[in-house]
Amino acid sequence: MDKVRMGIIGIGNMGSAHAKSIAAGEIPGLVLTAVADRKESRREWAVTQLGEAVQIYKEGEELIASGSCDAVLVATPHYQHPDLVISAFHHGLHALCEKPAGVYTKQVRRMNEEADKYNLVFAVMFNQRTNPVYRRMKELVDNKSLGAIKRVNWIITDWYRTQAYYDSGEWRATWDGEGGGVLLNQCPHNLDLLQWICGLPKEVQAFCHNGKWHNIEVEDDVTAYFTLENGATGVFITTTGDAPGTNRLEITLEKGKLVSENDKLTVYELEVSEREYCFYATEGFKKPEGAYREEEITGDNPQHKGVLKAFTERILYGTPLVADGREGIRGLMLSNAMHLSSWLKKSVTLPIDEDLFLEELNKRRKATVQKEKVKDITFDTSGSYGNRNG
């Protein structure tokens, strides 16, 4: 095999961006051969924009069974991700899943178990792992050059969305259609990066505010407190209601501090570990000496195209993925924990009680208010394809 035939299931905002990128030949070795979408307007778009060589289907299952593809990219509403990925495996197809891996860990765990049965490539679209700032932060934490983590703070409030955004689809911002709000739709990358760099928390207490800034039934404002395995603590704050918002990740360690903001990484390195200094210093107020430096960040930031390229090369040459699909359950576990904590109004430990989470989620799904049918609204992804989320 010298080419991978790709089919995309779901050609909404993200799926169409992927389709255009692949159809334009921007991913070496990857050829777009089919797309599927239940909306007629999107299928009509595919006819005019993707060319006659691309087969068009209404249902993802039709595409999977068609024999027209070697691999599929699943970019549908969240609840459908695991079932379509599993179906792809059953038909001998490699699978790349958009974020999040699913809505609840129980369904994603079943997907991962199926993936283990097949010698097929399985990846998840965690494109922020290609960002050299976050890659460098992970390297500095992993190599212990600044000691162990003491505290983590992430203010990620630059996910601003208008009411028009939420009104753009019947499934958006509903428990039954989307399964959650800012945590499940905008923050899967942040939650993945948090656990990728710092490790998965062992306990979470969260406060999720539903429809605080918009006319929606799911959360659009969240503050969560968490504890890591080593006892370090953290705070995660997010919303889609702040303008202009902030994206600042700060990790305090025994021998310094990392700050990621405005696409830069600043490092403050102490001359000696604070844990040592604290107990031998003879002055009560004097801080240990240290200095700031702006870390030199090298390497490309290919984002979605980097994930697609790595996925293709894994199939063709066996090279590493950006993120194995099985890893999608980790950030989702943290998201589920935040929801469950807020619903129960108490802290929860990880791994969560998956049956209890599903029971609580289903209560909210049953109470979902069906939206009136809405017109398609197209969001311009030109120039921002690398960083855009749902």
Short mmCIF file of C-alpha atoms in Angstrom, two decimals:
data_model
loop_
_atom_site.label_atom_id
_atom_site.label_comp_id
_atom_site.label_asym_id
_atom_site.label_seq_id
_atom_site.Cartn_x
_atom_site.Cartn_y
_atom_site.Cartn_z
CA MET A 1 0.00 0.00 0.00
CA ASP A 2 1.39 3.41 -0.97
CA LYS A 3 -1.86 5.37 -0.51
CA VAL A 4 -4.51 5.35 2.21
CA ARG A 5 -8.09 5.80 1.01
CA MET A 6 -9.89 7.93 3.59
CA GLY A 7 -13.60 8.28 4.24
CA ILE A 8 -14.96 11.04 6.46
CA ILE A 9 -18.17 10.48 8.40
CA GLY A 10 -19.68 13.84 9.30
CA ILE A 11 -18.79 16.84 7.13
CA GLY A 12 -19.92 19.65 9.38
CA ASN A 13 -17.49 22.36 10.47
CA MET A 14 -14.54 20.13 11.36
CA GLY A 15 -15.27 17.29 8.95
CA SER A 16 -15.50 19.67 5.99
CA ALA A 17 -12.20 21.31 6.98
CA HIS A 18 -10.53 17.90 7.08
CA ALA A 19 -12.14 16.99 3.74
CA LYS A 20 -10.84 20.12 2.02
CA SER A 21 -7.36 19.60 3.43
CA ILE A 22 -7.16 15.99 2.25
CA ALA A 23 -8.82 16.67 -1.12
CA ALA A 24 -6.29 19.44 -1.76
CA GLY A 25 -3.46 16.91 -1.40
CA GLU A 26 -2.06 18.50 1.75
CA ILE A 27 -1.55 15.16 3.51
CA PRO A 28 0.98 13.04 1.58
CA GLY A 29 -0.23 9.49 1.07
CA LEU A 30 -3.83 10.25 2.07
CA VAL A 31 -6.58 10.31 -0.56
CA LEU A 32 -10.19 11.32 0.09
CA THR A 33 -12.49 8.73 -1.50
CA ALA A 34 -15.79 9.07 0.38
CA VAL A 35 -17.81 11.24 2.75
CA ALA A 36 -21.08 10.71 4.60
CA ASP A 37 -23.52 13.09 6.24
CA ARG A 38 -27.21 12.89 7.14
CA LYS A 39 -27.83 16.51 6.14
CA GLU A 40 -28.71 17.00 2.49
CA SER A 41 -27.17 20.49 2.44
CA ARG A 42 -23.80 19.04 3.43
CA ARG A 43 -24.00 16.29 0.84
CA GLU A 44 -24.78 18.96 -1.75
CA TRP A 45 -21.72 20.89 -0.57
CA ALA A 46 -19.62 17.77 -1.07
CA VAL A 47 -20.86 17.38 -4.65
CA THR A 48 -19.77 20.90 -5.57
CA GLN A 49 -16.58 21.11 -3.51
CA LEU A 50 -14.95 17.68 -3.46
CA GLY A 51 -15.17 16.45 -7.03
CA GLU A 52 -16.62 13.43 -8.79
CA ALA A 53 -14.00 11.01 -7.47
CA VAL A 54 -15.39 11.28 -3.93
CA GLN A 55 -18.34 8.98 -3.21
CA ILE A 56 -21.11 10.48 -1.10
CA TYR A 57 -23.29 8.61 1.40
CA LYS A 58 -26.06 9.57 3.78
CA GLU A 59 -25.15 7.13 6.56
CA GLY A 60 -21.77 6.43 8.06
CA GLU A 61 -22.54 2.71 8.12
CA GLU A 62 -23.06 2.82 4.34
CA LEU A 63 -19.64 4.37 3.86
CA ILE A 64 -18.01 1.86 6.19
CA ALA A 65 -19.52 -1.10 4.34
CA SER A 66 -18.91 0.32 0.84
CA GLY A 67 -15.39 -0.97 0.33
CA SER A 68 -14.33 2.47 -0.87
CA CYS A 69 -12.01 3.20 2.06
CA ASP A 70 -9.05 1.83 3.99
CA ALA A 71 -9.66 4.16 6.92
CA VAL A 72 -12.33 6.45 8.34
CA LEU A 73 -12.32 9.72 10.21
CA VAL A 74 -15.32 10.01 12.51
CA ALA A 75 -16.43 13.66 12.93
CA THR A 76 -20.07 13.21 13.93
CA PRO A 77 -21.90 14.34 17.08
CA HIS A 78 -20.17 12.89 20.13
CA TYR A 79 -22.51 10.05 21.08
CA GLN A 80 -21.93 8.38 17.71
CA HIS A 81 -18.13 8.24 17.89
CA PRO A 82 -17.62 4.86 19.63
CA ASP A 83 -20.24 2.94 17.63
CA LEU A 84 -18.89 4.14 14.28
CA VAL A 85 -15.29 3.43 15.27
CA ILE A 86 -16.24 -0.06 16.42
CA SER A 87 -18.09 -0.66 13.15
CA ALA A 88 -15.00 0.44 11.24
CA PHE A 89 -12.89 -2.11 13.12
CA HIS A 90 -15.41 -4.85 12.35
CA HIS A 91 -15.04 -4.03 8.64
CA GLY A 92 -11.24 -4.05 8.78
CA LEU A 93 -10.82 -0.27 8.60
CA HIS A 94 -8.36 1.91 10.46
CA ALA A 95 -10.04 4.67 12.48
CA LEU A 96 -9.28 8.25 13.48
CA CYS A 97 -11.77 9.68 15.97
CA GLU A 98 -12.44 13.39 16.44
CA LYS A 99 -12.45 14.61 20.01
CA PRO A 100 -13.98 13.74 22.39
CA ALA A 101 -13.65 9.96 22.14
CA GLY A 102 -17.26 9.71 23.32
CA VAL A 103 -19.62 11.14 25.89
CA TYR A 104 -19.12 8.72 28.77
CA THR A 105 -16.22 6.46 29.65
CA LYS A 106 -18.27 3.27 29.71
CA GLN A 107 -18.92 3.49 25.96
CA VAL A 108 -15.33 4.52 25.26
CA ARG A 109 -13.98 1.64 27.32
CA ARG A 110 -15.97 -0.73 25.10
CA MET A 111 -14.46 0.97 22.02
CA ASN A 112 -10.95 0.53 23.43
CA GLU A 113 -11.60 -3.14 24.18
CA GLU A 114 -12.69 -3.66 20.57
CA ALA A 115 -9.58 -1.84 19.31
CA ASP A 116 -7.42 -4.32 21.21
CA LYS A 117 -8.92 -7.19 19.21
CA TYR A 118 -7.73 -5.89 15.83
CA ASN A 119 -4.38 -5.16 14.25
CA LEU A 120 -5.62 -1.80 13.00
CA VAL A 121 -4.45 1.76 13.54
CA PHE A 122 -6.59 3.72 16.01
CA ALA A 123 -5.95 7.40 16.68
CA VAL A 124 -7.71 10.36 18.27
CA MET A 125 -7.61 13.97 17.05
CA PHE A 126 -5.65 15.50 19.93
CA ASN A 127 -3.98 18.04 17.67
CA GLN A 128 -2.86 20.27 20.56
CA ARG A 129 -0.26 17.64 21.40
CA THR A 130 1.60 18.85 18.29
CA ASN A 131 2.02 22.33 19.82
CA PRO A 132 5.74 22.66 20.69
CA VAL A 133 4.91 24.80 23.75
CA TYR A 134 2.94 21.98 25.37
CA ARG A 135 5.44 19.39 24.19
CA ARG A 136 8.22 21.32 25.91
CA MET A 137 6.18 21.68 29.10
CA LYS A 138 5.67 17.92 29.17
CA GLU A 139 9.38 17.35 28.62
CA LEU A 140 10.32 19.64 31.51
CA VAL A 141 7.81 17.96 33.85
CA ASP A 142 8.80 14.45 32.80
CA ASN A 143 12.55 14.94 33.13
CA LYS A 144 12.15 16.21 36.74
CA SER A 145 14.71 18.99 36.17
CA LEU A 146 12.46 21.31 38.19
CA GLY A 147 11.37 18.67 40.68
CA ALA A 148 7.87 17.43 41.37
CA ILE A 149 4.66 19.35 40.67
CA LYS A 150 3.25 21.33 43.60
CA ARG A 151 0.38 23.22 42.00
CA VAL A 152 -1.42 23.55 38.65
CA ASN A 153 -3.68 26.39 37.51
CA TRP A 154 -5.32 26.57 34.09
CA ILE A 155 -7.56 29.50 33.23
CA ILE A 156 -8.93 28.63 29.80
CA THR A 157 -11.69 31.16 29.19
CA ASP A 158 -11.00 32.19 25.58
CA TRP A 159 -13.58 29.74 24.19
CA TYR A 160 -16.07 32.56 23.54
CA ARG A 161 -19.26 31.46 21.78
CA THR A 162 -22.38 33.46 20.87
CA GLN A 163 -25.98 32.33 21.10
CA ALA A 164 -25.92 31.98 17.29
CA TYR A 165 -23.28 29.29 17.66
CA TYR A 166 -25.43 27.30 20.06
CA ASP A 167 -28.48 27.77 17.83
CA SER A 168 -26.62 26.40 14.80
CA GLY A 169 -27.61 22.77 15.33
CA GLU A 170 -30.43 20.84 16.97
CA TRP A 171 -27.94 18.65 18.80
CA ARG A 172 -25.73 21.44 20.12
CA ALA A 173 -25.71 22.29 23.84
CA THR A 174 -28.22 19.60 24.84
CA TRP A 175 -27.70 16.62 27.12
CA ASP A 176 -29.31 14.25 24.64
CA GLY A 177 -27.63 15.64 21.55
CA GLU A 178 -24.16 16.58 22.74
CA GLY A 179 -23.85 15.15 26.24
CA GLY A 180 -22.39 18.28 27.79
CA GLY A 181 -21.21 21.80 27.14
CA VAL A 182 -17.85 23.52 27.36
CA LEU A 183 -16.17 20.55 29.06
CA LEU A 184 -17.18 18.07 26.38
CA ASN A 185 -17.08 20.25 23.29
CA GLN A 186 -14.40 22.91 23.73
CA CYS A 187 -12.14 21.54 26.49
CA PRO A 188 -11.28 17.95 25.51
CA HIS A 189 -7.90 19.21 24.28
CA ASN A 190 -7.20 21.10 27.51
CA LEU A 191 -8.25 18.18 29.69
CA ASP A 192 -6.13 15.83 27.58
CA LEU A 193 -3.13 18.12 27.86
CA LEU A 194 -3.62 18.49 31.59
CA GLN A 195 -3.50 14.74 32.17
CA TRP A 196 -0.79 14.24 29.49
CA ILE A 197 1.55 16.74 31.10
CA CYS A 198 0.64 16.47 34.79
CA GLY A 199 -0.96 13.05 35.14
CA LEU A 200 -4.59 12.12 35.73
CA PRO A 201 -5.98 13.63 38.97
CA LYS A 202 -7.11 11.27 41.70
CA GLU A 203 -9.89 13.47 43.10
CA VAL A 204 -12.05 16.29 41.72
CA GLN A 205 -14.53 18.78 43.15
CA ALA A 206 -16.27 20.81 40.44
CA PHE A 207 -18.94 23.46 40.06
CA CYS A 208 -20.57 23.38 36.62
CA HIS A 209 -23.05 26.16 35.89
CA ASN A 210 -25.62 25.31 33.24
CA GLY A 211 -26.75 28.10 30.92
CA LYS A 212 -25.13 30.83 32.98
CA TRP A 213 -24.27 33.01 29.99
CA HIS A 214 -26.40 31.51 27.19
CA ASN A 215 -29.85 30.05 26.64
CA ILE A 216 -28.66 26.44 26.82
CA GLU A 217 -29.25 23.47 29.13
CA VAL A 218 -25.62 22.36 29.54
CA GLU A 219 -22.65 23.94 31.30
CA ASP A 220 -21.01 27.10 29.94
CA ASP A 221 -19.05 28.03 33.09
CA VAL A 222 -16.93 25.66 35.21
CA THR A 223 -14.56 25.92 38.16
CA ALA A 224 -12.92 22.70 39.35
CA TYR A 225 -10.43 21.85 42.10
CA PHE A 226 -8.39 18.67 41.78
CA THR A 227 -5.66 16.69 43.51
CA LEU A 228 -2.88 14.81 41.71
CA GLU A 229 -1.44 11.46 42.76
CA ASN A 230 1.53 13.10 44.52
CA GLY A 231 -0.73 15.39 46.55
CA ALA A 232 -0.27 18.46 44.35
CA THR A 233 -3.40 20.53 43.88
CA GLY A 234 -4.88 22.31 40.90
CA VAL A 235 -7.66 24.55 39.65
CA PHE A 236 -9.28 24.40 36.21
CA ILE A 237 -11.48 27.32 35.14
CA THR A 238 -13.30 27.53 31.82
CA THR A 239 -16.25 29.23 30.14
CA THR A 240 -17.66 30.19 26.75
CA GLY A 241 -18.99 33.46 28.16
CA ASP A 242 -15.87 35.60 28.66
CA ALA A 243 -14.52 38.09 26.14
CA PRO A 244 -11.67 38.38 25.41
CA GLY A 245 -10.89 35.56 27.82
CA THR A 246 -7.59 34.07 28.98
CA ASN A 247 -5.55 30.98 28.21
CA ARG A 248 -2.89 30.64 30.91
CA LEU A 249 -1.49 27.34 32.14
CA GLU A 250 0.77 27.68 35.17
CA ILE A 251 2.60 24.73 36.73
CA THR A 252 4.50 25.34 39.97
CA LEU A 253 7.19 22.79 40.78
CA GLU A 254 9.68 22.31 43.61
CA LYS A 255 12.42 24.15 41.75
CA GLY A 256 10.52 26.61 39.62
CA LYS A 257 7.47 27.51 37.60
CA LEU A 258 6.24 27.05 34.01
CA VAL A 259 3.82 29.55 32.47
CA SER A 260 2.24 29.07 29.06
CA GLU A 261 0.42 32.11 27.72
CA ASN A 262 0.15 33.89 24.36
CA ASP A 263 1.98 31.06 22.57
CA LYS A 264 5.05 31.54 24.76
CA LEU A 265 6.58 29.47 27.53
CA THR A 266 8.20 31.29 30.44
CA VAL A 267 10.32 29.35 32.93
CA TYR A 268 11.32 30.58 36.39
CA GLU A 269 14.09 28.36 37.77
CA LEU A 270 15.17 28.50 41.40
CA GLU A 271 18.80 28.00 42.34
CA VAL A 272 17.76 25.38 44.89
CA SER A 273 14.62 23.36 45.51
CA GLU A 274 12.08 25.31 47.55
CA ARG A 275 11.44 22.16 49.62
CA GLU A 276 15.08 22.14 50.73
CA TYR A 277 15.36 25.91 51.12
CA CYS A 278 12.21 26.13 53.26
CA PHE A 279 13.77 24.13 56.09
CA TYR A 280 17.37 25.39 56.14
CA ALA A 281 16.81 29.09 55.40
CA THR A 282 17.45 31.31 58.45
CA GLU A 283 15.42 34.33 57.27
CA GLY A 284 11.65 34.20 57.55
CA PHE A 285 10.66 36.24 54.49
CA LYS A 286 13.46 35.82 51.99
CA LYS A 287 12.59 33.78 48.91
CA PRO A 288 15.10 31.45 47.27
CA GLU A 289 17.00 33.07 44.42
CA GLY A 290 16.07 32.34 40.84
CA ALA A 291 15.57 33.85 37.42
CA TYR A 292 13.03 34.02 34.59
CA ARG A 293 13.76 32.99 31.05
CA GLU A 294 11.63 32.72 27.97
CA GLU A 295 12.06 29.18 26.74
CA GLU A 296 13.19 28.89 23.15
CA ILE A 297 10.48 26.93 21.38
CA THR A 298 11.53 25.00 18.31
CA GLY A 299 9.69 22.71 15.95
CA ASP A 300 6.59 22.94 13.80
CA ASN A 301 3.02 23.19 15.05
CA PRO A 302 1.13 21.17 12.40
CA GLN A 303 -2.05 20.69 14.45
CA HIS A 304 -4.82 18.72 12.64
CA LYS A 305 -2.69 18.16 9.54
CA GLY A 306 0.04 16.77 11.77
CA VAL A 307 -2.37 14.27 13.30
CA LEU A 308 -3.61 13.24 9.84
CA LYS A 309 -0.05 12.90 8.56
CA ALA A 310 1.01 10.77 11.54
CA PHE A 311 -2.10 8.59 11.16
CA THR A 312 -1.34 8.02 7.48
CA GLU A 313 2.32 7.25 8.09
CA ARG A 314 1.46 4.83 10.89
CA ILE A 315 -0.67 2.85 8.44
CA LEU A 316 1.93 2.98 5.67
CA TYR A 317 5.20 2.79 7.59
CA GLY A 318 4.45 1.94 11.23
CA THR A 319 5.71 5.28 12.58
CA PRO A 320 4.36 6.83 15.85
CA LEU A 321 0.94 8.45 16.20
CA VAL A 322 0.37 11.84 17.82
CA ALA A 323 -2.17 10.19 20.13
CA ASP A 324 -3.33 6.59 20.26
CA GLY A 325 -7.12 6.39 20.23
CA ARG A 326 -7.16 4.46 23.50
CA GLU A 327 -5.82 7.54 25.29
CA GLY A 328 -9.05 9.42 24.65
CA ILE A 329 -10.63 7.85 27.72
CA ARG A 330 -8.28 9.67 30.11
CA GLY A 331 -9.33 13.26 29.46
CA LEU A 332 -12.94 12.09 29.17
CA MET A 333 -12.63 10.48 32.61
CA LEU A 334 -11.66 13.88 33.98
CA SER A 335 -14.56 15.57 32.18
CA ASN A 336 -17.00 12.95 33.47
CA ALA A 337 -15.60 13.39 36.98
CA MET A 338 -16.23 17.14 36.86
CA HIS A 339 -19.81 16.64 35.70
CA LEU A 340 -20.49 13.93 38.28
CA SER A 341 -19.00 15.99 41.11
CA SER A 342 -21.19 18.95 40.21
CA TRP A 343 -24.31 16.80 39.87
CA LEU A 344 -23.72 15.10 43.23
CA LYS A 345 -22.46 18.30 44.88
CA LYS A 346 -19.41 16.56 46.35
CA SER A 347 -15.89 15.50 45.44
CA VAL A 348 -15.42 12.29 43.44
CA THR A 349 -12.44 10.01 43.07
CA LEU A 350 -11.01 8.71 39.81
CA PRO A 351 -11.64 6.30 38.21
CA ILE A 352 -15.28 7.31 38.58
CA ASP A 353 -18.26 5.04 39.12
CA GLU A 354 -19.14 4.65 35.43
CA ASP A 355 -22.59 3.17 36.04
CA LEU A 356 -23.52 6.02 38.37
CA PHE A 357 -22.32 8.59 35.85
CA LEU A 358 -24.41 7.03 33.08
CA GLU A 359 -27.45 6.90 35.35
CA GLU A 360 -27.10 10.60 36.16
CA LEU A 361 -26.45 11.51 32.52
CA ASN A 362 -29.52 9.60 31.35
CA LYS A 363 -31.68 11.54 33.82
CA ARG A 364 -30.62 14.71 32.08
CA ARG A 365 -31.00 13.23 28.60
CA LYS A 366 -34.61 12.36 29.34
CA ALA A 367 -35.26 15.97 30.39
CA THR A 368 -33.69 17.47 27.25
CA VAL A 369 -35.91 20.02 25.52
CA GLN A 370 -35.99 19.39 21.78
CA LYS A 371 -34.90 22.39 19.75
CA GLU A 372 -36.80 23.66 16.77
CA LYS A 373 -35.23 22.75 13.46
CA VAL A 374 -32.50 25.25 12.68
CA LYS A 375 -30.79 26.39 9.53
CA ASP A 376 -27.20 25.40 8.85
CA ILE A 377 -24.74 28.08 9.91
CA THR A 378 -21.26 27.84 8.46
CA PHE A 379 -18.36 28.95 10.63
CA ASP A 380 -15.35 30.21 8.74
CA THR A 381 -12.37 28.02 9.56
CA SER A 382 -9.97 29.67 7.09
CA GLY A 383 -6.79 30.78 8.78
CA SER A 384 -7.71 29.10 12.08
CA TYR A 385 -7.95 25.43 11.10
CA GLY A 386 -4.95 24.68 13.27
CA ASN A 387 -6.52 25.84 16.53
CA ARG A 388 -10.27 25.67 16.06
CA ASN A 389 -12.44 23.49 18.28
CA GLY A 390 -16.09 22.55 18.15
#
